C-alpha cells in the first residue's frame, strides 16, 4: 500500500510538472486515464514554454514524442482546441474545468474556441469567464464579438435569476402579516399561521401535520417613487464591481416606482442611465482602465438629485482618489446635509474581501456617508432598510 501511495503521489507530481519532468521522475508510469489528463494539460500549459521561446517547448515539434517515450505527440493536428475543450470537460471536475477554461482565455488567449457555435454551448458561463472575455474584448476579431456577447448574456441571466428576488422584495415592501396572499412564494411563507390552520389535519398514524392549506403573506405596496444613483468606478481594478453594479442597475430599472441613474467614471464621467436596463450593453460599453477622479463624478451626481430624501446615492469604488479630495468631501457633506441616503461600497476581490483605501473611506464616513463592503444580496437588504 505504501508503494501504491508513493506511485500515486509521483504520478500527481508528474502531471503537475509536465512531461519535461520525465528525466527527474523516470520511474513514474502513468495509466491510461492519467495519460489522457496529461494530454489535456499539456495541450494548454505547454504553451508556457512556447511563449518563453524555451527549447524544451520547441522539442515537441522537433521530436513529436515525449522525452521518455511514454506516448504519442501532442501536435495541434491531433488535439485541436475544440477537441481539447470537449476532453477537458469530461476529464476534470467542474471547478477544475472552470479554472482551466479561464486560463485558456486569460493567459493563453485561446480565442479560436469562440468561433465555434458547438463550443460556445459547452463553455461554463461563469462570472470569471465573463470578466476574462471583457478584459480581452479589445483584442477580439469582429466575428467573435457576437459570440462573446452571447456568453456574457448567459452569465448575466444566471446572476439576475439569483439576485432579482432580493431586489424585488426590497422595493415592493416588507411582508404584511395581516393580509394574506394567494401567490405561493417561499419568501412570503407564514409558517406559524400555516401550522395553526392545518392542525385539524394532524395524522396520528404518521405523527405528522398534513399541510393542505399553506399560508402566504402579502406585501406592502409602495407607490412613492425612489431614485437610485449608482456611481461606479471603472478603473482597471474594478471589473467585478462594474459587472455586478450593471446587473443591479438593470434589476432596479425593471421594478416599479424606481428611477435609476447609472454613472461610470475614471477621470471622466459617462452617464449610462439610458441603457441601465441592458446590463450586457453596459458591460460592453465601459472602458476599463485609466485614472480615478471621484470628486468629478460625485459633483456630477449632485446635479441629478431633485428629491434628496427619496434618493439613494451609492458610490462603488476602491476610494483611490486621484482628483481633489476637498471637493469630494464637500460634495458628500452637501448631500448628507440635504438628507440624501449615502452609501460607499468598497471594492471586493475574488474572495469577497474588501480592497479599498481605508483612510479615504474614513474621511467619507466623517462627512456622513455609510461605508460598507457588501455583496449584491446585502446591498438589496440595505436598500430595503432605507426604503422601509
PDB file of N, CA and C in Angstrom, residues 293-374:
ATOM      1  N   UNK A 293     -11.093  59.984 -10.818  1.00  0.00           N
ATOM      2  CA  UNK A 293     -11.469  61.297 -10.302  1.00  0.00           C
ATOM      3  C   UNK A 293     -12.864  61.160  -9.695  1.00  0.00           C
ATOM      4  N   UNK A 294     -12.893  60.747  -8.427  1.00  0.00           N
ATOM      5  CA  UNK A 294     -14.171  60.502  -7.755  1.00  0.00           C
ATOM      6  C   UNK A 294     -14.916  61.813  -7.546  1.00  0.00           C
ATOM      7  N   UNK A 295     -14.193  62.876  -7.196  1.00  0.00           N
ATOM      8  CA  UNK A 295     -14.824  64.166  -6.931  1.00  0.00           C
ATOM      9  C   UNK A 295     -15.637  64.640  -8.128  1.00  0.00           C
ATOM     10  N   UNK A 296     -15.087  64.502  -9.319  1.00  0.00           N
ATOM     11  CA  UNK A 296     -15.775  64.937 -10.534  1.00  0.00           C
ATOM     12  C   UNK A 296     -17.073  64.162 -10.725  1.00  0.00           C
ATOM     13  N   UNK A 297     -17.036  62.849 -10.461  1.00  0.00           N
ATOM     14  CA  UNK A 297     -18.220  62.010 -10.626  1.00  0.00           C
ATOM     15  C   UNK A 297     -19.284  62.356  -9.597  1.00  0.00           C
ATOM     16  N   UNK A 298     -18.876  62.571  -8.348  1.00  0.00           N
ATOM     17  CA  UNK A 298     -19.840  62.884  -7.291  1.00  0.00           C
ATOM     18  C   UNK A 298     -20.471  64.247  -7.528  1.00  0.00           C
ATOM     19  N   UNK A 299     -19.682  65.202  -7.991  1.00  0.00           N
ATOM     20  CA  UNK A 299     -20.227  66.529  -8.296  1.00  0.00           C
ATOM     21  C   UNK A 299     -21.262  66.450  -9.416  1.00  0.00           C
ATOM     22  N   UNK A 300     -21.010  65.607 -10.417  1.00  0.00           N
ATOM     23  CA  UNK A 300     -21.998  65.438 -11.486  1.00  0.00           C
ATOM     24  C   UNK A 300     -23.266  64.778 -10.936  1.00  0.00           C
ATOM     25  N   UNK A 301     -23.079  63.778 -10.065  1.00  0.00           N
ATOM     26  CA  UNK A 301     -24.234  63.082  -9.489  1.00  0.00           C
ATOM     27  C   UNK A 301     -25.122  64.048  -8.708  1.00  0.00           C
ATOM     28  N   UNK A 302     -24.513  65.023  -8.055  1.00  0.00           N
ATOM     29  CA  UNK A 302     -25.294  66.018  -7.300  1.00  0.00           C
ATOM     30  C   UNK A 302     -26.321  66.709  -8.182  1.00  0.00           C
ATOM     31  N   UNK A 303     -25.968  66.958  -9.432  1.00  0.00           N
ATOM     32  CA  UNK A 303     -26.868  67.686 -10.329  1.00  0.00           C
ATOM     33  C   UNK A 303     -28.087  66.861 -10.716  1.00  0.00           C
ATOM     34  N   UNK A 304     -28.049  65.551 -10.485  1.00  0.00           N
ATOM     35  CA  UNK A 304     -29.157  64.671 -10.864  1.00  0.00           C
ATOM     36  C   UNK A 304     -30.182  64.502  -9.746  1.00  0.00           C
ATOM     37  N   UNK A 305     -29.877  65.001  -8.557  1.00  0.00           N
ATOM     38  CA  UNK A 305     -30.735  64.778  -7.398  1.00  0.00           C
ATOM     39  C   UNK A 305     -31.764  65.893  -7.282  1.00  0.00           C
ATOM     40  N   UNK A 306     -33.045  65.525  -7.382  1.00  0.00           N
ATOM     41  CA  UNK A 306     -34.133  66.502  -7.284  1.00  0.00           C
ATOM     42  C   UNK A 306     -34.947  66.333  -6.003  1.00  0.00           C
ATOM     43  N   UNK A 307     -35.015  65.116  -5.470  1.00  0.00           N
ATOM     44  CA  UNK A 307     -35.725  64.854  -4.221  1.00  0.00           C
ATOM     45  C   UNK A 307     -34.765  64.132  -3.273  1.00  0.00           C
ATOM     46  N   UNK A 308     -33.959  64.894  -2.537  1.00  0.00           N
ATOM     47  CA  UNK A 308     -32.890  64.292  -1.725  1.00  0.00           C
ATOM     48  C   UNK A 308     -33.365  63.206  -0.753  1.00  0.00           C
ATOM     49  N   UNK A 309     -34.483  63.432  -0.075  1.00  0.00           N
ATOM     50  CA  UNK A 309     -34.903  62.483   0.953  1.00  0.00           C
ATOM     51  C   UNK A 309     -35.408  61.169   0.360  1.00  0.00           C
ATOM     52  N   UNK A 310     -35.684  61.151  -0.939  1.00  0.00           N
ATOM     53  CA  UNK A 310     -36.125  59.924  -1.589  1.00  0.00           C
ATOM     54  C   UNK A 310     -35.103  59.476  -2.634  1.00  0.00           C
ATOM     55  N   UNK A 311     -33.843  59.788  -2.349  1.00  0.00           N
ATOM     56  CA  UNK A 311     -32.749  59.411  -3.245  1.00  0.00           C
ATOM     57  C   UNK A 311     -31.727  58.580  -2.491  1.00  0.00           C
ATOM     58  N   UNK A 312     -31.312  57.499  -3.122  1.00  0.00           N
ATOM     59  CA  UNK A 312     -30.207  56.674  -2.621  1.00  0.00           C
ATOM     60  C   UNK A 312     -29.017  56.898  -3.549  1.00  0.00           C
ATOM     61  N   UNK A 313     -27.918  57.352  -2.965  1.00  0.00           N
ATOM     62  CA  UNK A 313     -26.694  57.557  -3.750  1.00  0.00           C
ATOM     63  C   UNK A 313     -25.674  56.520  -3.309  1.00  0.00           C
ATOM     64  N   UNK A 314     -25.269  55.663  -4.249  1.00  0.00           N
ATOM     65  CA  UNK A 314     -24.292  54.608  -3.952  1.00  0.00           C
ATOM     66  C   UNK A 314     -23.028  54.840  -4.766  1.00  0.00           C
ATOM     67  N   UNK A 315     -21.928  55.052  -4.081  1.00  0.00           N
ATOM     68  CA  UNK A 315     -20.627  55.204  -4.716  1.00  0.00           C
ATOM     69  C   UNK A 315     -19.898  53.865  -4.627  1.00  0.00           C
ATOM     70  N   UNK A 316     -19.632  53.253  -5.778  1.00  0.00           N
ATOM     71  CA  UNK A 316     -18.943  51.960  -5.824  1.00  0.00           C
ATOM     72  C   UNK A 316     -17.530  52.215  -6.301  1.00  0.00           C
ATOM     73  N   UNK A 317     -16.547  52.058  -5.411  1.00  0.00           N
ATOM     74  CA  UNK A 317     -15.183  52.455  -5.755  1.00  0.00           C
ATOM     75  C   UNK A 317     -14.188  51.802  -4.799  1.00  0.00           C
ATOM     76  N   UNK A 318     -12.907  51.861  -5.177  1.00  0.00           N
ATOM     77  CA  UNK A 318     -11.846  51.479  -4.240  1.00  0.00           C
ATOM     78  C   UNK A 318     -11.368  52.704  -3.458  1.00  0.00           C
ATOM     79  N   UNK A 319     -12.000  53.863  -3.699  1.00  0.00           N
ATOM     80  CA  UNK A 319     -11.735  55.117  -2.987  1.00  0.00           C
ATOM     81  C   UNK A 319     -10.299  55.613  -3.157  1.00  0.00           C
ATOM     82  N   UNK A 320      -9.635  55.174  -4.221  1.00  0.00           N
ATOM     83  CA  UNK A 320      -8.278  55.652  -4.510  1.00  0.00           C
ATOM     84  C   UNK A 320      -8.402  56.949  -5.314  1.00  0.00           C
ATOM     85  N   UNK A 321      -8.628  58.055  -4.627  1.00  0.00           N
ATOM     86  CA  UNK A 321      -8.912  59.329  -5.289  1.00  0.00           C
ATOM     87  C   UNK A 321      -7.684  59.922  -5.955  1.00  0.00           C
ATOM     88  N   UNK A 322      -7.837  60.244  -7.230  1.00  0.00           N
ATOM     89  CA  UNK A 322      -6.777  60.923  -7.952  1.00  0.00           C
ATOM     90  C   UNK A 322      -7.106  62.384  -8.196  1.00  0.00           C
ATOM     91  N   UNK A 323      -8.351  62.775  -7.857  1.00  0.00           N
ATOM     92  CA  UNK A 323      -8.775  64.149  -8.038  1.00  0.00           C
ATOM     93  C   UNK A 323      -8.662  64.936  -6.751  1.00  0.00           C
ATOM     94  N   UNK A 324      -9.531  65.924  -6.604  1.00  0.00           N
ATOM     95  CA  UNK A 324      -9.477  66.809  -5.447  1.00  0.00           C
ATOM     96  C   UNK A 324     -10.206  66.209  -4.257  1.00  0.00           C
ATOM     97  N   UNK A 325      -9.477  65.903  -3.224  1.00  0.00           N
ATOM     98  CA  UNK A 325     -10.086  65.341  -2.011  1.00  0.00           C
ATOM     99  C   UNK A 325     -11.019  66.352  -1.344  1.00  0.00           C
ATOM    100  N   UNK A 326     -10.623  67.626  -1.182  1.00  0.00           N
ATOM    101  CA  UNK A 326     -11.538  68.606  -0.570  1.00  0.00           C
ATOM    102  C   UNK A 326     -12.858  68.733  -1.334  1.00  0.00           C
ATOM    103  N   UNK A 327     -12.801  68.731  -2.666  1.00  0.00           N
ATOM    104  CA  UNK A 327     -14.025  68.834  -3.459  1.00  0.00           C
ATOM    105  C   UNK A 327     -14.914  67.603  -3.257  1.00  0.00           C
ATOM    106  N   UNK A 328     -14.282  66.440  -3.184  1.00  0.00           N
ATOM    107  CA  UNK A 328     -15.040  65.210  -2.952  1.00  0.00           C
ATOM    108  C   UNK A 328     -15.753  65.257  -1.608  1.00  0.00           C
ATOM    109  N   UNK A 329     -15.027  65.613  -0.577  1.00  0.00           N
ATOM    110  CA  UNK A 329     -15.596  65.617   0.770  1.00  0.00           C
ATOM    111  C   UNK A 329     -16.691  66.671   0.916  1.00  0.00           C
ATOM    112  N   UNK A 330     -16.506  67.818   0.275  1.00  0.00           N
ATOM    113  CA  UNK A 330     -17.524  68.863   0.372  1.00  0.00           C
ATOM    114  C   UNK A 330     -18.804  68.447  -0.350  1.00  0.00           C
ATOM    115  N   UNK A 331     -18.679  67.735  -1.473  1.00  0.00           N
ATOM    116  CA  UNK A 331     -19.864  67.253  -2.185  1.00  0.00           C
ATOM    117  C   UNK A 331     -20.643  66.252  -1.346  1.00  0.00           C
ATOM    118  N   UNK A 332     -19.924  65.336  -0.711  1.00  0.00           N
ATOM    119  CA  UNK A 332     -20.575  64.340   0.150  1.00  0.00           C
ATOM    120  C   UNK A 332     -21.255  65.028   1.326  1.00  0.00           C
ATOM    121  N   UNK A 333     -20.582  66.018   1.922  1.00  0.00           N
ATOM    122  CA  UNK A 333     -21.154  66.749   3.062  1.00  0.00           C
ATOM    123  C   UNK A 333     -22.429  67.483   2.656  1.00  0.00           C
ATOM    124  N   UNK A 334     -22.442  68.080   1.455  1.00  0.00           N
ATOM    125  CA  UNK A 334     -23.640  68.780   0.992  1.00  0.00           C
ATOM    126  C   UNK A 334     -24.811  67.813   0.824  1.00  0.00           C
ATOM    127  N   UNK A 335     -24.562  66.662   0.210  1.00  0.00           N
ATOM    128  CA  UNK A 335     -25.640  65.694   0.014  1.00  0.00           C
ATOM    129  C   UNK A 335     -26.148  65.158   1.350  1.00  0.00           C
ATOM    130  N   UNK A 336     -25.225  64.956   2.273  1.00  0.00           N
ATOM    131  CA  UNK A 336     -25.635  64.499   3.606  1.00  0.00           C
ATOM    132  C   UNK A 336     -26.499  65.545   4.288  1.00  0.00           C
ATOM    133  N   UNK A 337     -26.142  66.818   4.132  1.00  0.00           N
ATOM    134  CA  UNK A 337     -26.924  67.896   4.720  1.00  0.00           C
ATOM    135  C   UNK A 337     -28.330  67.988   4.131  1.00  0.00           C
ATOM    136  N   UNK A 338     -28.483  67.542   2.885  1.00  0.00           N
ATOM    137  CA  UNK A 338     -29.791  67.527   2.234  1.00  0.00           C
ATOM    138  C   UNK A 338     -30.575  66.250   2.530  1.00  0.00           C
ATOM    139  N   UNK A 339     -29.986  65.379   3.343  1.00  0.00           N
ATOM    140  CA  UNK A 339     -30.609  64.111   3.756  1.00  0.00           C
ATOM    141  C   UNK A 339     -30.732  63.105   2.614  1.00  0.00           C
ATOM    142  N   UNK A 340     -29.763  63.122   1.698  1.00  0.00           N
ATOM    143  CA  UNK A 340     -29.645  62.050   0.715  1.00  0.00           C
ATOM    144  C   UNK A 340     -29.144  60.804   1.445  1.00  0.00           C
ATOM    145  N   UNK A 341     -29.679  59.655   1.093  1.00  0.00           N
ATOM    146  CA  UNK A 341     -29.218  58.393   1.684  1.00  0.00           C
ATOM    147  C   UNK A 341     -27.927  57.977   0.998  1.00  0.00           C
ATOM    148  N   UNK A 342     -26.821  58.060   1.706  1.00  0.00           N
ATOM    149  CA  UNK A 342     -25.492  57.867   1.117  1.00  0.00           C
ATOM    150  C   UNK A 342     -24.873  56.543   1.554  1.00  0.00           C
ATOM    151  N   UNK A 343     -24.294  55.831   0.598  1.00  0.00           N
ATOM    152  CA  UNK A 343     -23.513  54.647   0.946  1.00  0.00           C
ATOM    153  C   UNK A 343     -22.323  54.542   0.000  1.00  0.00           C
ATOM    154  N   UNK A 344     -21.171  54.223   0.570  1.00  0.00           N
ATOM    155  CA  UNK A 344     -19.976  53.964  -0.215  1.00  0.00           C
ATOM    156  C   UNK A 344     -19.682  52.479  -0.170  1.00  0.00           C
ATOM    157  N   UNK A 345     -19.731  51.831  -1.323  1.00  0.00           N
ATOM    158  CA  UNK A 345     -19.493  50.388  -1.404  1.00  0.00           C
ATOM    159  C   UNK A 345     -18.061  50.147  -1.856  1.00  0.00           C
ATOM    160  N   UNK A 346     -17.252  49.637  -0.951  1.00  0.00           N
ATOM    161  CA  UNK A 346     -15.861  49.367  -1.276  1.00  0.00           C
ATOM    162  C   UNK A 346     -15.728  48.175  -2.195  1.00  0.00           C
ATOM    163  N   UNK A 347     -14.685  48.190  -3.019  1.00  0.00           N
ATOM    164  CA  UNK A 347     -14.446  47.102  -3.961  1.00  0.00           C
ATOM    165  C   UNK A 347     -14.169  45.808  -3.211  1.00  0.00           C
ATOM    166  N   UNK A 348     -14.595  44.695  -3.815  1.00  0.00           N
ATOM    167  CA  UNK A 348     -14.345  43.370  -3.270  1.00  0.00           C
ATOM    168  C   UNK A 348     -13.487  42.588  -4.250  1.00  0.00           C
ATOM    169  N   UNK A 349     -12.583  41.742  -3.708  1.00  0.00           N
ATOM    170  CA  UNK A 349     -11.780  40.903  -4.587  1.00  0.00           C
ATOM    171  C   UNK A 349     -12.531  39.610  -4.887  1.00  0.00           C
ATOM    172  N   UNK A 350     -11.846  38.645  -5.530  1.00  0.00           N
ATOM    173  CA  UNK A 350     -12.496  37.402  -5.935  1.00  0.00           C
ATOM    174  C   UNK A 350     -13.005  36.587  -4.759  1.00  0.00           C
ATOM    175  N   UNK A 351     -12.423  36.796  -3.577  1.00  0.00           N
ATOM    176  CA  UNK A 351     -12.850  36.061  -2.390  1.00  0.00           C
ATOM    177  C   UNK A 351     -13.781  36.882  -1.518  1.00  0.00           C
ATOM    178  N   UNK A 352     -14.319  37.964  -2.069  1.00  0.00           N
ATOM    179  CA  UNK A 352     -15.245  38.860  -1.359  1.00  0.00           C
ATOM    180  C   UNK A 352     -14.573  39.579  -0.197  1.00  0.00           C
ATOM    181  N   UNK A 353     -13.244  39.730  -0.262  1.00  0.00           N
ATOM    182  CA  UNK A 353     -12.526  40.521   0.726  1.00  0.00           C
ATOM    183  C   UNK A 353     -12.455  41.971   0.246  1.00  0.00           C
ATOM    184  N   UNK A 354     -12.617  42.903   1.179  1.00  0.00           N
ATOM    185  CA  UNK A 354     -12.610  44.311   0.801  1.00  0.00           C
ATOM    186  C   UNK A 354     -11.209  44.761   0.402  1.00  0.00           C
ATOM    187  N   UNK A 355     -11.122  45.525  -0.674  1.00  0.00           N
ATOM    188  CA  UNK A 355      -9.835  46.055  -1.150  1.00  0.00           C
ATOM    189  C   UNK A 355     -10.049  47.523  -1.531  1.00  0.00           C
ATOM    190  N   UNK A 356      -9.955  48.393  -0.544  1.00  0.00           N
ATOM    191  CA  UNK A 356     -10.139  49.821  -0.809  1.00  0.00           C
ATOM    192  C   UNK A 356      -9.331  50.641   0.188  1.00  0.00           C
ATOM    193  N   UNK A 357      -9.209  51.925  -0.114  1.00  0.00           N
ATOM    194  CA  UNK A 357      -8.424  52.851   0.696  1.00  0.00           C
ATOM    195  C   UNK A 357      -9.165  53.133   2.003  1.00  0.00           C
ATOM    196  N   UNK A 358      -8.670  52.578   3.091  1.00  0.00           N
ATOM    197  CA  UNK A 358      -9.341  52.695   4.387  1.00  0.00           C
ATOM    198  C   UNK A 358      -9.361  54.141   4.874  1.00  0.00           C
ATOM    199  N   UNK A 359      -8.264  54.845   4.681  1.00  0.00           N
ATOM    200  CA  UNK A 359      -8.190  56.230   5.161  1.00  0.00           C
ATOM    201  C   UNK A 359      -9.192  57.127   4.437  1.00  0.00           C
ATOM    202  N   UNK A 360      -9.291  56.974   3.115  1.00  0.00           N
ATOM    203  CA  UNK A 360     -10.260  57.773   2.374  1.00  0.00           C
ATOM    204  C   UNK A 360     -11.680  57.383   2.769  1.00  0.00           C
ATOM    205  N   UNK A 361     -11.914  56.119   2.979  1.00  0.00           N
ATOM    206  CA  UNK A 361     -13.234  55.655   3.407  1.00  0.00           C
ATOM    207  C   UNK A 361     -13.613  56.293   4.740  1.00  0.00           C
ATOM    208  N   UNK A 362     -12.637  56.422   5.629  1.00  0.00           N
ATOM    209  CA  UNK A 362     -12.895  57.045   6.925  1.00  0.00           C
ATOM    210  C   UNK A 362     -13.268  58.524   6.757  1.00  0.00           C
ATOM    211  N   UNK A 363     -12.596  59.202   5.855  1.00  0.00           N
ATOM    212  CA  UNK A 363     -12.903  60.620   5.613  1.00  0.00           C
ATOM    213  C   UNK A 363     -14.320  60.779   5.052  1.00  0.00           C
ATOM    214  N   UNK A 364     -14.710  59.885   4.153  1.00  0.00           N
ATOM    215  CA  UNK A 364     -16.058  59.931   3.605  1.00  0.00           C
ATOM    216  C   UNK A 364     -17.100  59.641   4.683  1.00  0.00           C
ATOM    217  N   UNK A 365     -16.759  58.720   5.564  1.00  0.00           N
ATOM    218  CA  UNK A 365     -17.667  58.387   6.667  1.00  0.00           C
ATOM    219  C   UNK A 365     -17.878  59.581   7.579  1.00  0.00           C
ATOM    220  N   UNK A 366     -16.822  60.329   7.821  1.00  0.00           N
ATOM    221  CA  UNK A 366     -16.921  61.509   8.693  1.00  0.00           C
ATOM    222  C   UNK A 366     -17.820  62.593   8.090  1.00  0.00           C
ATOM    223  N   UNK A 367     -18.023  62.530   6.769  1.00  0.00           N
ATOM    224  CA  UNK A 367     -18.890  63.508   6.100  1.00  0.00           C
ATOM    225  C   UNK A 367     -20.331  63.005   5.964  1.00  0.00           C
ATOM    226  N   UNK A 368     -20.612  61.834   6.528  1.00  0.00           N
ATOM    227  CA  UNK A 368     -21.989  61.339   6.552  1.00  0.00           C
ATOM    228  C   UNK A 368     -22.296  60.185   5.633  1.00  0.00           C
ATOM    229  N   UNK A 369     -21.311  59.637   4.956  1.00  0.00           N
ATOM    230  CA  UNK A 369     -21.542  58.505   4.055  1.00  0.00           C
ATOM    231  C   UNK A 369     -21.305  57.189   4.786  1.00  0.00           C
ATOM    232  N   UNK A 370     -22.274  56.299   4.754  1.00  0.00           N
ATOM    233  CA  UNK A 370     -22.050  54.965   5.297  1.00  0.00           C
ATOM    234  C   UNK A 370     -21.069  54.228   4.394  1.00  0.00           C
ATOM    235  N   UNK A 371     -20.140  53.518   4.998  1.00  0.00           N
ATOM    236  CA  UNK A 371     -19.141  52.772   4.235  1.00  0.00           C
ATOM    237  C   UNK A 371     -19.316  51.290   4.526  1.00  0.00           C
ATOM    238  N   UNK A 372     -19.368  50.492   3.475  1.00  0.00           N
ATOM    239  CA  UNK A 372     -19.536  49.058   3.653  1.00  0.00           C
ATOM    240  C   UNK A 372     -18.923  48.332   2.462  1.00  0.00           C
ATOM    241  N   UNK A 373     -18.639  47.057   2.664  1.00  0.00           N
ATOM    242  CA  UNK A 373     -18.208  46.175   1.578  1.00  0.00           C
ATOM    243  C   UNK A 373     -19.267  45.081   1.495  1.00  0.00           C
ATOM    244  N   UNK A 374     -20.267  45.308   0.638  1.00  0.00           N
ATOM    245  CA  UNK A 374     -21.441  44.445   0.592  1.00  0.00           C
ATOM    246  C   UNK A 374     -21.493  43.637  -0.695  1.00  0.00           C
TER     247      UNK A 374
END
